[in-house]
PDB file of C-alpha atoms in Angstrom:
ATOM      1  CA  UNK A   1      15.466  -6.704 -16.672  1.00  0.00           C
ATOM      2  CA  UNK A   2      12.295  -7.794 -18.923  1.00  0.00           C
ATOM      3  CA  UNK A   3      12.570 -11.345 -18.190  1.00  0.00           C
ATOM      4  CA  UNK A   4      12.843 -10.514 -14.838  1.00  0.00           C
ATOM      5  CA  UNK A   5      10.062  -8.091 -14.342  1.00  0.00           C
ATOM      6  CA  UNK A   6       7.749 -10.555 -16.169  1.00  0.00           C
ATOM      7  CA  UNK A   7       8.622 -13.448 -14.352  1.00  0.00           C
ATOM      8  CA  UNK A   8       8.490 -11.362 -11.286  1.00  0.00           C
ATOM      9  CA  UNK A   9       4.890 -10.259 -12.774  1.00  0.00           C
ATOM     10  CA  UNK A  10       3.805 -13.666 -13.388  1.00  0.00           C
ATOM     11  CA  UNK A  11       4.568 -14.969  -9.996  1.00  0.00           C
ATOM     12  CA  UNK A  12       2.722 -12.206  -7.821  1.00  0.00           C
ATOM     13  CA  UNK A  13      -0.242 -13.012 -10.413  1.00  0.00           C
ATOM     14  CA  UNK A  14      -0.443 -16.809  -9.626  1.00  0.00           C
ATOM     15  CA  UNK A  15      -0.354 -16.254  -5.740  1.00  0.00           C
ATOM     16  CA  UNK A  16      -3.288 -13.775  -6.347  1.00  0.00           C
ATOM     17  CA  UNK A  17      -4.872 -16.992  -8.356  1.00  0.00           C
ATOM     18  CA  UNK A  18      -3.971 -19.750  -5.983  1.00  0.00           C
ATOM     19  CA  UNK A  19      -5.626 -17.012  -3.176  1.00  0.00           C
ATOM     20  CA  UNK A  20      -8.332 -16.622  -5.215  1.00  0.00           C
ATOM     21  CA  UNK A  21      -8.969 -19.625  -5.614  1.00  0.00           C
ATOM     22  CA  UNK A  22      -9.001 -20.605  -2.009  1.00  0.00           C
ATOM     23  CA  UNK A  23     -11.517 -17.908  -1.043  1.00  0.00           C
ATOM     24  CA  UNK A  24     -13.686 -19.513  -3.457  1.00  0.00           C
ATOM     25  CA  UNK A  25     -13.514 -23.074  -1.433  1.00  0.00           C
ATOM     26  CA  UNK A  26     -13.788 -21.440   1.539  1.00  0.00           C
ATOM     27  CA  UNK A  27     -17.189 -19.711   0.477  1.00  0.00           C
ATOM     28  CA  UNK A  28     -18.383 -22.738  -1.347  1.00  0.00           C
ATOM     29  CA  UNK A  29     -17.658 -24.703   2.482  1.00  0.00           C
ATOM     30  CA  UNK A  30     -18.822 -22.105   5.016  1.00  0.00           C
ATOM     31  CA  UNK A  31     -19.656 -18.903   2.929  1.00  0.00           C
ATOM     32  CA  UNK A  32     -19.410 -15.381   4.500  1.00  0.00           C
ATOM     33  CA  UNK A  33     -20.901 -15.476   7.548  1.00  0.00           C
ATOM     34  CA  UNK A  34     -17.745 -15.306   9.917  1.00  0.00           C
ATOM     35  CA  UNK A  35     -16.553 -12.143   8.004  1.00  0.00           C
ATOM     36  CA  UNK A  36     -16.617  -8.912   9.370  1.00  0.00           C
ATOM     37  CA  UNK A  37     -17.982  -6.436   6.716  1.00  0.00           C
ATOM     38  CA  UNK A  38     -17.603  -3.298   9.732  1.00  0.00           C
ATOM     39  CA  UNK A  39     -14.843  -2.543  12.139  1.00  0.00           C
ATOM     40  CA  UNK A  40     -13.936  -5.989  14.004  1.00  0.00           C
ATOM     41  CA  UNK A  41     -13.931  -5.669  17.482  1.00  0.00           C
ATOM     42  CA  UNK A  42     -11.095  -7.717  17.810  1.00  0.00           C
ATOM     43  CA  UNK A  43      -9.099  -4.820  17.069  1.00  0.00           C
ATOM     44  CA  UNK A  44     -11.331  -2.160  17.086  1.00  0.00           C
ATOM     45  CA  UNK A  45     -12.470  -1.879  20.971  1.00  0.00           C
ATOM     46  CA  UNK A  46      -9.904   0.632  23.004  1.00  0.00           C
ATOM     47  CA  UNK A  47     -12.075   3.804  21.862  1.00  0.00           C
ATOM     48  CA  UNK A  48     -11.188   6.543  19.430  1.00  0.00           C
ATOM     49  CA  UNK A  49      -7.988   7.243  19.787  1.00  0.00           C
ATOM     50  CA  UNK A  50      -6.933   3.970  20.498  1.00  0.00           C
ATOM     51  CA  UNK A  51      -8.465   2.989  17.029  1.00  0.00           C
ATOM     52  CA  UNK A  52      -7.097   5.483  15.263  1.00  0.00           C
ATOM     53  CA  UNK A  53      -3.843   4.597  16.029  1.00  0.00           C
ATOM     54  CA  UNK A  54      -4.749   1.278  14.519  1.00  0.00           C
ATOM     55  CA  UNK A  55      -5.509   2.201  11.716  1.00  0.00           C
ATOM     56  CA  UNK A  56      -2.471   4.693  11.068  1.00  0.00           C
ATOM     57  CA  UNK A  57      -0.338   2.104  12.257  1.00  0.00           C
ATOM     58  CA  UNK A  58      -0.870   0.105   8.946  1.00  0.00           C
ATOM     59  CA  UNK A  59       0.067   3.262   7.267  1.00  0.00           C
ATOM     60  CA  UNK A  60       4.069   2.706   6.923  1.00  0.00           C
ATOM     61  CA  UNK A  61       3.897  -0.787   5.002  1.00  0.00           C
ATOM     62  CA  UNK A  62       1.475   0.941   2.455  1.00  0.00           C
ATOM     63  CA  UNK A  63       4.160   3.699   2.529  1.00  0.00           C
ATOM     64  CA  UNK A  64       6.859   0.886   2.081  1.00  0.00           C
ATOM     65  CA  UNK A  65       5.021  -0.492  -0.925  1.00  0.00           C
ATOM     66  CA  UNK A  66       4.673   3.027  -2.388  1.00  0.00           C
ATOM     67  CA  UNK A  67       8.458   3.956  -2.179  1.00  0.00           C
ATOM     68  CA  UNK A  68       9.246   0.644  -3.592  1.00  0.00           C
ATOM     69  CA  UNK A  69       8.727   2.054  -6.895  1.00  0.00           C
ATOM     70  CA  UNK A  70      11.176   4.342  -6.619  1.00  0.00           C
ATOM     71  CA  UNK A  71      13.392   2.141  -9.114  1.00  0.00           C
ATOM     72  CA  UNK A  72      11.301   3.478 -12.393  1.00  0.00           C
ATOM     73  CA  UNK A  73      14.039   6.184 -12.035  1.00  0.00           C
ATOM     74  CA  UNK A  74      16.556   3.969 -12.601  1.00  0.00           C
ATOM     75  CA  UNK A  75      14.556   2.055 -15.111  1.00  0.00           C
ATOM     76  CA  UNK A  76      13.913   5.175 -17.090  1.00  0.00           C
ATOM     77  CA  UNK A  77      17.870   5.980 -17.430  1.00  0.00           C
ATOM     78  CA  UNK A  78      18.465   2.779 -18.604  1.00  0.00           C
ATOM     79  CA  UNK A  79      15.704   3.302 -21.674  1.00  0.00           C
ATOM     80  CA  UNK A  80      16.637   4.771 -24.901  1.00  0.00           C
ATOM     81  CA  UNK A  81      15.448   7.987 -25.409  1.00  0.00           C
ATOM     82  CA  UNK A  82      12.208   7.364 -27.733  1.00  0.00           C
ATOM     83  CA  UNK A  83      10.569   5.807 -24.698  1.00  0.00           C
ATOM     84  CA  UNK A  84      10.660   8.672 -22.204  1.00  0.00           C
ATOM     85  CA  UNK A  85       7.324  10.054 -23.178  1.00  0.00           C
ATOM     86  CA  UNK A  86       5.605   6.561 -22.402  1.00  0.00           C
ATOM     87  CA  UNK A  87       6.823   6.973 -18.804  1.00  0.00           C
ATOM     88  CA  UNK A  88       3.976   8.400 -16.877  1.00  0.00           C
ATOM     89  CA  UNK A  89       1.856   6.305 -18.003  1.00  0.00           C
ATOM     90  CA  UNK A  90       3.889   3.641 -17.309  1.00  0.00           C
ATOM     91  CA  UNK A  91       3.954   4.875 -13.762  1.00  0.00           C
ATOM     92  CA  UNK A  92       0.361   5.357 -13.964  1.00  0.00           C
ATOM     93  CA  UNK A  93      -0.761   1.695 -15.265  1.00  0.00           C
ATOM     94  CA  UNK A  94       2.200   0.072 -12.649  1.00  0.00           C
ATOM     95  CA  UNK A  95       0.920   2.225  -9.639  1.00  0.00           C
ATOM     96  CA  UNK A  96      -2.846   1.163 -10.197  1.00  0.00           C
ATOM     97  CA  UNK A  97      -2.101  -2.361 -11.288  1.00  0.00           C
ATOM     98  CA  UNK A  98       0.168  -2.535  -7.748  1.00  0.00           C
ATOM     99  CA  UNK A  99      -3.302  -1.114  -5.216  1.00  0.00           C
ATOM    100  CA  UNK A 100      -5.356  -3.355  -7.552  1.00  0.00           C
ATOM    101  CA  UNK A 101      -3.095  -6.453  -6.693  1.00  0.00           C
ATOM    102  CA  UNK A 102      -2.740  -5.383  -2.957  1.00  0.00           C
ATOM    103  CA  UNK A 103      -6.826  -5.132  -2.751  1.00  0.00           C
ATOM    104  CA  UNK A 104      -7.499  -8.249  -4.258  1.00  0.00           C
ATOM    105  CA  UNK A 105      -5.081 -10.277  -2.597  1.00  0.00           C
ATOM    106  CA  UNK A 106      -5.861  -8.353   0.839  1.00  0.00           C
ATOM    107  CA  UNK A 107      -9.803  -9.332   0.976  1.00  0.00           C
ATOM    108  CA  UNK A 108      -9.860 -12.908  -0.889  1.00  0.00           C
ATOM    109  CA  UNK A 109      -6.890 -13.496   2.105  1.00  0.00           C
ATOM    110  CA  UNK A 110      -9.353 -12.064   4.564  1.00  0.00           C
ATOM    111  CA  UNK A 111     -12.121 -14.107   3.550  1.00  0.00           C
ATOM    112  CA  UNK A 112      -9.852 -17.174   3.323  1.00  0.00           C
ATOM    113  CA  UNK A 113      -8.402 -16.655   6.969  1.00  0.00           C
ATOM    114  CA  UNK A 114     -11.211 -14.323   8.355  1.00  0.00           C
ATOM    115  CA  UNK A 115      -9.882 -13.220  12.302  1.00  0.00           C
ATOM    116  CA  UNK A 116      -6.812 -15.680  12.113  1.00  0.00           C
ATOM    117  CA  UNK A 117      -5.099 -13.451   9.070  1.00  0.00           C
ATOM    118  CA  UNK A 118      -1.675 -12.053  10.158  1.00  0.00           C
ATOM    119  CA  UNK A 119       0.386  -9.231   8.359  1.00  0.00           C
ATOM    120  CA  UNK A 120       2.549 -11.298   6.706  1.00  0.00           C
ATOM    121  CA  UNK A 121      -0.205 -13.823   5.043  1.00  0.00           C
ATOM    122  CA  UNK A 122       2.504 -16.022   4.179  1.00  0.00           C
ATOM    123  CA  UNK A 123       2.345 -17.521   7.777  1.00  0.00           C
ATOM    124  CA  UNK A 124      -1.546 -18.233   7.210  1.00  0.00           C
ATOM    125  CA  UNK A 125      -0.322 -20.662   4.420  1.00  0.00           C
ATOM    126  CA  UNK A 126      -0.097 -23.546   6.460  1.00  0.00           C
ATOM    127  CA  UNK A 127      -1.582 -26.908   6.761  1.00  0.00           C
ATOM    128  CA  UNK A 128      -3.419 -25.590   9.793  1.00  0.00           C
ATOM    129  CA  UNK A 129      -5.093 -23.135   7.832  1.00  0.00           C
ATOM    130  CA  UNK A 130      -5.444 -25.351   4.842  1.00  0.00           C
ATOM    131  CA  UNK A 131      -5.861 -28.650   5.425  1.00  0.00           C
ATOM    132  CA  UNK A 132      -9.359 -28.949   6.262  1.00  0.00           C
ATOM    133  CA  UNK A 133      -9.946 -27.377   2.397  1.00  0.00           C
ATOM    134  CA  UNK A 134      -7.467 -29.115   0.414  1.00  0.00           C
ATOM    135  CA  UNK A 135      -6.607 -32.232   2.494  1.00  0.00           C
ATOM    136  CA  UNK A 136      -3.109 -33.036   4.222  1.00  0.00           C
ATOM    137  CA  UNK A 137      -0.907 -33.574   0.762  1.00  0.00           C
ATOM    138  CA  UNK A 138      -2.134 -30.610  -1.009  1.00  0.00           C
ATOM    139  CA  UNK A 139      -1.838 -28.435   1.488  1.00  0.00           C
ATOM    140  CA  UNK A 140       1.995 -29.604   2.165  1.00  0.00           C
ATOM    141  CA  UNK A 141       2.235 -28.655  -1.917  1.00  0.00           C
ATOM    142  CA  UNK A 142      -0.013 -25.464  -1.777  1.00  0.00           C
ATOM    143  CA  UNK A 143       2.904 -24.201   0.897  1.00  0.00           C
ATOM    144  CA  UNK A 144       6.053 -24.868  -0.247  1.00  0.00           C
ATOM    145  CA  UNK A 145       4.825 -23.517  -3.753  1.00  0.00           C
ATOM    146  CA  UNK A 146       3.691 -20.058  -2.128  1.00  0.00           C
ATOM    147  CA  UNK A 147       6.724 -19.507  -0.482  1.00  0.00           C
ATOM    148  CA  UNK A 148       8.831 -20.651  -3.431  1.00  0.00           C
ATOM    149  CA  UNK A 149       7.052 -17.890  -5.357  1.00  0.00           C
ATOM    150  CA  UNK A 150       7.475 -15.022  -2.982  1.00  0.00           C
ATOM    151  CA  UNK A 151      11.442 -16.072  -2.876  1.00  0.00           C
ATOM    152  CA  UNK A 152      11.806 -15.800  -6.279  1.00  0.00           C
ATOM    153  CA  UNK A 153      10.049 -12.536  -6.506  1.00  0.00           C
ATOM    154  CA  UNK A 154      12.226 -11.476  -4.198  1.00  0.00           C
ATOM    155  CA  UNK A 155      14.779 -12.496  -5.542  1.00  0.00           C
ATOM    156  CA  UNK A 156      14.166 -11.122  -9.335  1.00  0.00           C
ATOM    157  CA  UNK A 157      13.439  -7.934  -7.303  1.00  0.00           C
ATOM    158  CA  UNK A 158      16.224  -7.299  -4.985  1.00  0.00           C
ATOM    159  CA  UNK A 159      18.856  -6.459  -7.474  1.00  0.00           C
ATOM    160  CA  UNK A 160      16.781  -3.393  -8.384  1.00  0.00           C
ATOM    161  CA  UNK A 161      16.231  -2.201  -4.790  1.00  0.00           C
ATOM    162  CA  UNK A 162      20.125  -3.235  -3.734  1.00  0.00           C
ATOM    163  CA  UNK A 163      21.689  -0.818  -7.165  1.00  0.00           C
ATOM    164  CA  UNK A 164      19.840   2.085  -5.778  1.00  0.00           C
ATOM    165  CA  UNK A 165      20.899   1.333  -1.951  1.00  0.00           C
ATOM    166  CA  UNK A 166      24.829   0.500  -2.778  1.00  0.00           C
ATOM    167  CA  UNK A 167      24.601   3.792  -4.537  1.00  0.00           C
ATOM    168  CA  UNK A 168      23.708   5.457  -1.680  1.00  0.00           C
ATOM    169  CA  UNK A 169      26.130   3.630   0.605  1.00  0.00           C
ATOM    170  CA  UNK A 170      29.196   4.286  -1.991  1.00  0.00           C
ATOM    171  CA  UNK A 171      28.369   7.954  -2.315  1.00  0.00           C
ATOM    172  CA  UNK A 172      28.072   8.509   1.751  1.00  0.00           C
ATOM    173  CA  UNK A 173      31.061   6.335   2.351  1.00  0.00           C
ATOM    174  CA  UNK A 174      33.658   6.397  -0.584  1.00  0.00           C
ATOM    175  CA  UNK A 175      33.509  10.487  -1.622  1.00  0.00           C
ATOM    176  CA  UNK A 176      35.846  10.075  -5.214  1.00  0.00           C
ATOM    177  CA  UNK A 177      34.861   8.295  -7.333  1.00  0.00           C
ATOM    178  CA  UNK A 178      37.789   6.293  -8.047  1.00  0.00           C
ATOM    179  CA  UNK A 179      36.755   4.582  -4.849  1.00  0.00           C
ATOM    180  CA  UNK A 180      33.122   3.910  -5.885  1.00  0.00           C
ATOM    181  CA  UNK A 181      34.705   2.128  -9.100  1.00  0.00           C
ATOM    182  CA  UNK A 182      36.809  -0.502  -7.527  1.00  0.00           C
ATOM    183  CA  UNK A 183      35.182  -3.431  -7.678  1.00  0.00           C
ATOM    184  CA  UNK A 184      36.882  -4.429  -4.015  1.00  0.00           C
ATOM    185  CA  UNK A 185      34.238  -1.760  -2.696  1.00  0.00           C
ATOM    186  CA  UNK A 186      31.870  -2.777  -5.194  1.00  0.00           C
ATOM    187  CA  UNK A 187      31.083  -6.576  -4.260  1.00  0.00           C
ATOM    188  CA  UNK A 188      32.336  -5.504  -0.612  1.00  0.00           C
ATOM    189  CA  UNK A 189      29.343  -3.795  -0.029  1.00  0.00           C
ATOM    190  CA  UNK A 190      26.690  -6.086  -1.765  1.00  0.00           C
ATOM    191  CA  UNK A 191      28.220  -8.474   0.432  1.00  0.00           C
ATOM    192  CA  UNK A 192      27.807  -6.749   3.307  1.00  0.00           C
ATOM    193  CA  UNK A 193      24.333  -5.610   2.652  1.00  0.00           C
ATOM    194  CA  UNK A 194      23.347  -9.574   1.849  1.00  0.00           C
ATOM    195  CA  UNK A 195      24.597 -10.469   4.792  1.00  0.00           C
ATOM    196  CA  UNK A 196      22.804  -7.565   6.941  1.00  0.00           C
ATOM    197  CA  UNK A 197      19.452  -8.750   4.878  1.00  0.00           C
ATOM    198  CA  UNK A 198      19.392 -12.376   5.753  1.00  0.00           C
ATOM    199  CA  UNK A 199      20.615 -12.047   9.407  1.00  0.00           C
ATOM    200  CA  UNK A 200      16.959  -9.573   9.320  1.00  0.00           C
ATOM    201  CA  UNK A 201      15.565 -12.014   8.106  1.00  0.00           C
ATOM    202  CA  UNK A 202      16.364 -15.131  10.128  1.00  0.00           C
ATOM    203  CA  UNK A 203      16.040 -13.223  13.207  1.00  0.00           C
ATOM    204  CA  UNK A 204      12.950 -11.341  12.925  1.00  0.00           C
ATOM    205  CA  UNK A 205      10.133 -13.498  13.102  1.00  0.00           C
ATOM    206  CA  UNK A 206       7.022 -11.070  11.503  1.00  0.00           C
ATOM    207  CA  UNK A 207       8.115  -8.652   8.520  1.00  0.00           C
ATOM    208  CA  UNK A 208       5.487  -6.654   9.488  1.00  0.00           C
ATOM    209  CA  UNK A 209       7.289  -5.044  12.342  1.00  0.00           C
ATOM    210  CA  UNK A 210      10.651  -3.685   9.940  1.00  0.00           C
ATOM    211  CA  UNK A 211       8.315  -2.811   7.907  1.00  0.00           C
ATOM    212  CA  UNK A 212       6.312  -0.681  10.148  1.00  0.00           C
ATOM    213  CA  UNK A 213       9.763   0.945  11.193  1.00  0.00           C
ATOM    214  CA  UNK A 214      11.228   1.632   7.304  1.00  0.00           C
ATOM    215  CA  UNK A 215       8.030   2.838   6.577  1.00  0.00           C
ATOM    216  CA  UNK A 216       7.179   5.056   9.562  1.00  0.00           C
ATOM    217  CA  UNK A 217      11.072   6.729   9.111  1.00  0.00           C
ATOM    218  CA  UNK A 218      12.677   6.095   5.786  1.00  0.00           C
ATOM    219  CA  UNK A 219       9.398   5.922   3.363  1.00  0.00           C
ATOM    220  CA  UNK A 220       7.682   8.260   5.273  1.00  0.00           C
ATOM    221  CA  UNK A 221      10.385  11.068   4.696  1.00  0.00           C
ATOM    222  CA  UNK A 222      11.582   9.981   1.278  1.00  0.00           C
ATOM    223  CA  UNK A 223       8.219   9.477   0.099  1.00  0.00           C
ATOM    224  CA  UNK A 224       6.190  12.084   1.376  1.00  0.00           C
ATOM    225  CA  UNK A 225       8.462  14.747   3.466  1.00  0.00           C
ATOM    226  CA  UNK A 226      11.216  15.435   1.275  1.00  0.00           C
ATOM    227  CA  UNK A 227       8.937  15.696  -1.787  1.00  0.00           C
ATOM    228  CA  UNK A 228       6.740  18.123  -0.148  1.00  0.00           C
ATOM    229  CA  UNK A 229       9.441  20.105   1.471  1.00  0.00           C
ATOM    230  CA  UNK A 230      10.626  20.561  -2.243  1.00  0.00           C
ATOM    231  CA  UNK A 231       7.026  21.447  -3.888  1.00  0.00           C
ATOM    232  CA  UNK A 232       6.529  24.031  -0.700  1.00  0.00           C
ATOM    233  CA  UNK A 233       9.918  26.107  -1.801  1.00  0.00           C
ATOM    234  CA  UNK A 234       8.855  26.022  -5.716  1.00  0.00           C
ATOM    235  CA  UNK A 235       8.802  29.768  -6.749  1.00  0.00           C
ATOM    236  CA  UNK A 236       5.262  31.156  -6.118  1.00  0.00           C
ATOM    237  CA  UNK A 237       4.410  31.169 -10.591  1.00  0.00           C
ATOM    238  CA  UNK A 238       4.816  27.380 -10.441  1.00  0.00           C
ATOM    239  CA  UNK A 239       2.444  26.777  -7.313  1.00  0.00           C
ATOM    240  CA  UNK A 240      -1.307  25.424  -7.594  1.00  0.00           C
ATOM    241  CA  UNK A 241      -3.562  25.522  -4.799  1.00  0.00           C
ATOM    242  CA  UNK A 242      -4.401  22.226  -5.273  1.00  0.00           C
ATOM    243  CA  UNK A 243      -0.869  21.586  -5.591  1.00  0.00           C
ATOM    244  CA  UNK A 244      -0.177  23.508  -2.261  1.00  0.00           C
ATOM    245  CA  UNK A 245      -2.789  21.746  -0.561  1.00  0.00           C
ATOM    246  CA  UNK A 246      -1.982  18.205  -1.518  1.00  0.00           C
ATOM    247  CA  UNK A 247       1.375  18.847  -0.339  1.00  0.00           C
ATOM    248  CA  UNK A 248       0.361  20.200   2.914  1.00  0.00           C
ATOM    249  CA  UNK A 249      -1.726  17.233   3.026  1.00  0.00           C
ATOM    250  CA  UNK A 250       1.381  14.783   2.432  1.00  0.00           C
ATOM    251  CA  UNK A 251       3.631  16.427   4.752  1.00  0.00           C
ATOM    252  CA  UNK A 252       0.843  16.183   7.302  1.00  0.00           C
ATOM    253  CA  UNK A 253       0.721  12.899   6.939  1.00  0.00           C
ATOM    254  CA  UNK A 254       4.482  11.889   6.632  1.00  0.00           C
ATOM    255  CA  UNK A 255       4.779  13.838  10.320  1.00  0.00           C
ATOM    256  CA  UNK A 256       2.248  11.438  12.168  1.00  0.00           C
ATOM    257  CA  UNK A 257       2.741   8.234  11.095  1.00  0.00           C
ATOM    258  CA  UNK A 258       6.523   8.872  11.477  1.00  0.00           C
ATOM    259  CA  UNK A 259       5.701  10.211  15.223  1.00  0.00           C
ATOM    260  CA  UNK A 260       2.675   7.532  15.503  1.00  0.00           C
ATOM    261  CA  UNK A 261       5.193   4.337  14.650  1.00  0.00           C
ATOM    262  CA  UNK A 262       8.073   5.661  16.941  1.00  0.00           C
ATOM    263  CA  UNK A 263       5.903   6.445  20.098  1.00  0.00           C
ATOM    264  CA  UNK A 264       4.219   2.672  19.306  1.00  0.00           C
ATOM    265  CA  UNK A 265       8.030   1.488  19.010  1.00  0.00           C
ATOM    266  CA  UNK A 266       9.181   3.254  22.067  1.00  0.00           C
ATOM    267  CA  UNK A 267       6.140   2.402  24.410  1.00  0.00           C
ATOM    268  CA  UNK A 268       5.881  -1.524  23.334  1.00  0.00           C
ATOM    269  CA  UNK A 269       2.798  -1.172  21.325  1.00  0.00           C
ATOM    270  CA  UNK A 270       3.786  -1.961  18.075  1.00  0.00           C
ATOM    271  CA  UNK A 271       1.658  -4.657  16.185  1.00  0.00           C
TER     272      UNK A 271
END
């Protein structure tokens, strides 16, 4: 789990370096001045409401990324004892690190693509992006290497998200847990759930669109709903107002992106 994690660590690093990097050519070639430092128009121009949905719509992937660290749980019960009290700050530094990531690599890619930046920035890593900065050959390496990276994150990564979903799935499906043991039922269901995953995944062109849909629905109410359903019903001695509030807040906002993505879904309009 260690090597894993680090490797997976290393690898998200050296994308951020290689897009880094890139930015920098790009600046050195044509600086800033096709960058939009307000609201671009080219999304921004159907009037308020229109623009707010928009923005919320981006919402459920940043939920996505949020719930993703649900697997600290099972990280924690895996730890000996000794190390328990080091865990919120472990969720602490591994929460900020994770926004700090997403920000960098979400404006150097901006300033690298500009307009022409797509929610999943692995498409912009082409030679028609590229080439003019790096030349033909590079560009060909610069790639393959990028996508090799995000495959191996995913795959060092996966295992944790699967345990935690064949859990579910065994629980739900096989009640005793004689059933759950077998390991028939076991490797029947990772199979089954690799299967489901990469028949997603060669038929869905843009992640960004599952995404949008797991976020909207299952993030949104495992992440923020449930959670503040479950603060709400504490006994009144253990409530804050703060407390209250923020969970008032979250609930609020659980409610409308979930209603926001689905109307989007069921009307065509989401992007």
């Amino acid at each position: 789990l260690a090597a894993a994690s680090a490797s997976g660590l290393a690898l998200a690093l050296l994308f951020s370096l290689i897009t880094i990097i890139l930015s920098l050519v790009e600046i050195s070639h044509d600086g800033l001045k096709d960058v939009s430092f307000g609201p671009n128009p080219l999304y921004f121009h159907g009037g308020f409401v229109q623009d707010l949905l928009v923005i919320v719509g981006v919402f459920p992937v940043i939920f996505t990324s949020l719930v993703c660290h649900y697997n600290l749980l099972h990280v924690k019960e895996d730890l000996p004892r000794r190390f328990y009290h080091k865990m919120p700050e472990i969720v602490k530094v591994s929460g900020c690190s994770c926004v700090g990531l997403y920000c960098v690599v979400a404006s150097f890619g901006y300033i690298l693509f500009k307009d022409d930046v797509q929610g999943d920035v692995l498409l912009n890593f082409g030679c028609d992006a590229l080439e003019r900065l790096v030349g033909s050959k590079m560009c060909i390496v610069i790639a393959v290497a990028v996508r090799s990276m995000y495959a191996l994150v995913l795959s060092m990564t996966f295992p944790l998200i699967h345990f935690a979903l064949r859990q579910t799935e065994s629980t739900i499906l096989l009640p005793r847990p004689e059933e759950r043991n077998k390991p028939v039922n076991r490797w029947g269901l990772t199979l089954l759930n690799l299967v489901v995953s990469f028949v997603v995944a060669m038929e869905v062109p843009n992640i960004w669109t599952p995404l949008q849909i797991t976020g909207a629905v299952a993030a949104g109410i495992i992440g923020f709903i449930i959670p503040s359903l479950l603060h709400l019903n504490v006994p009144e001695q253990e409530k804050s107002t703060w407390g209250t509030v923020q969970a008032y807040l979250l609930l609020s906002l659980g409610v409308l992106v979930g209603v926001v993505t689905i109307y989007q879904l069921c009307t065509g309009n989401l992007s």
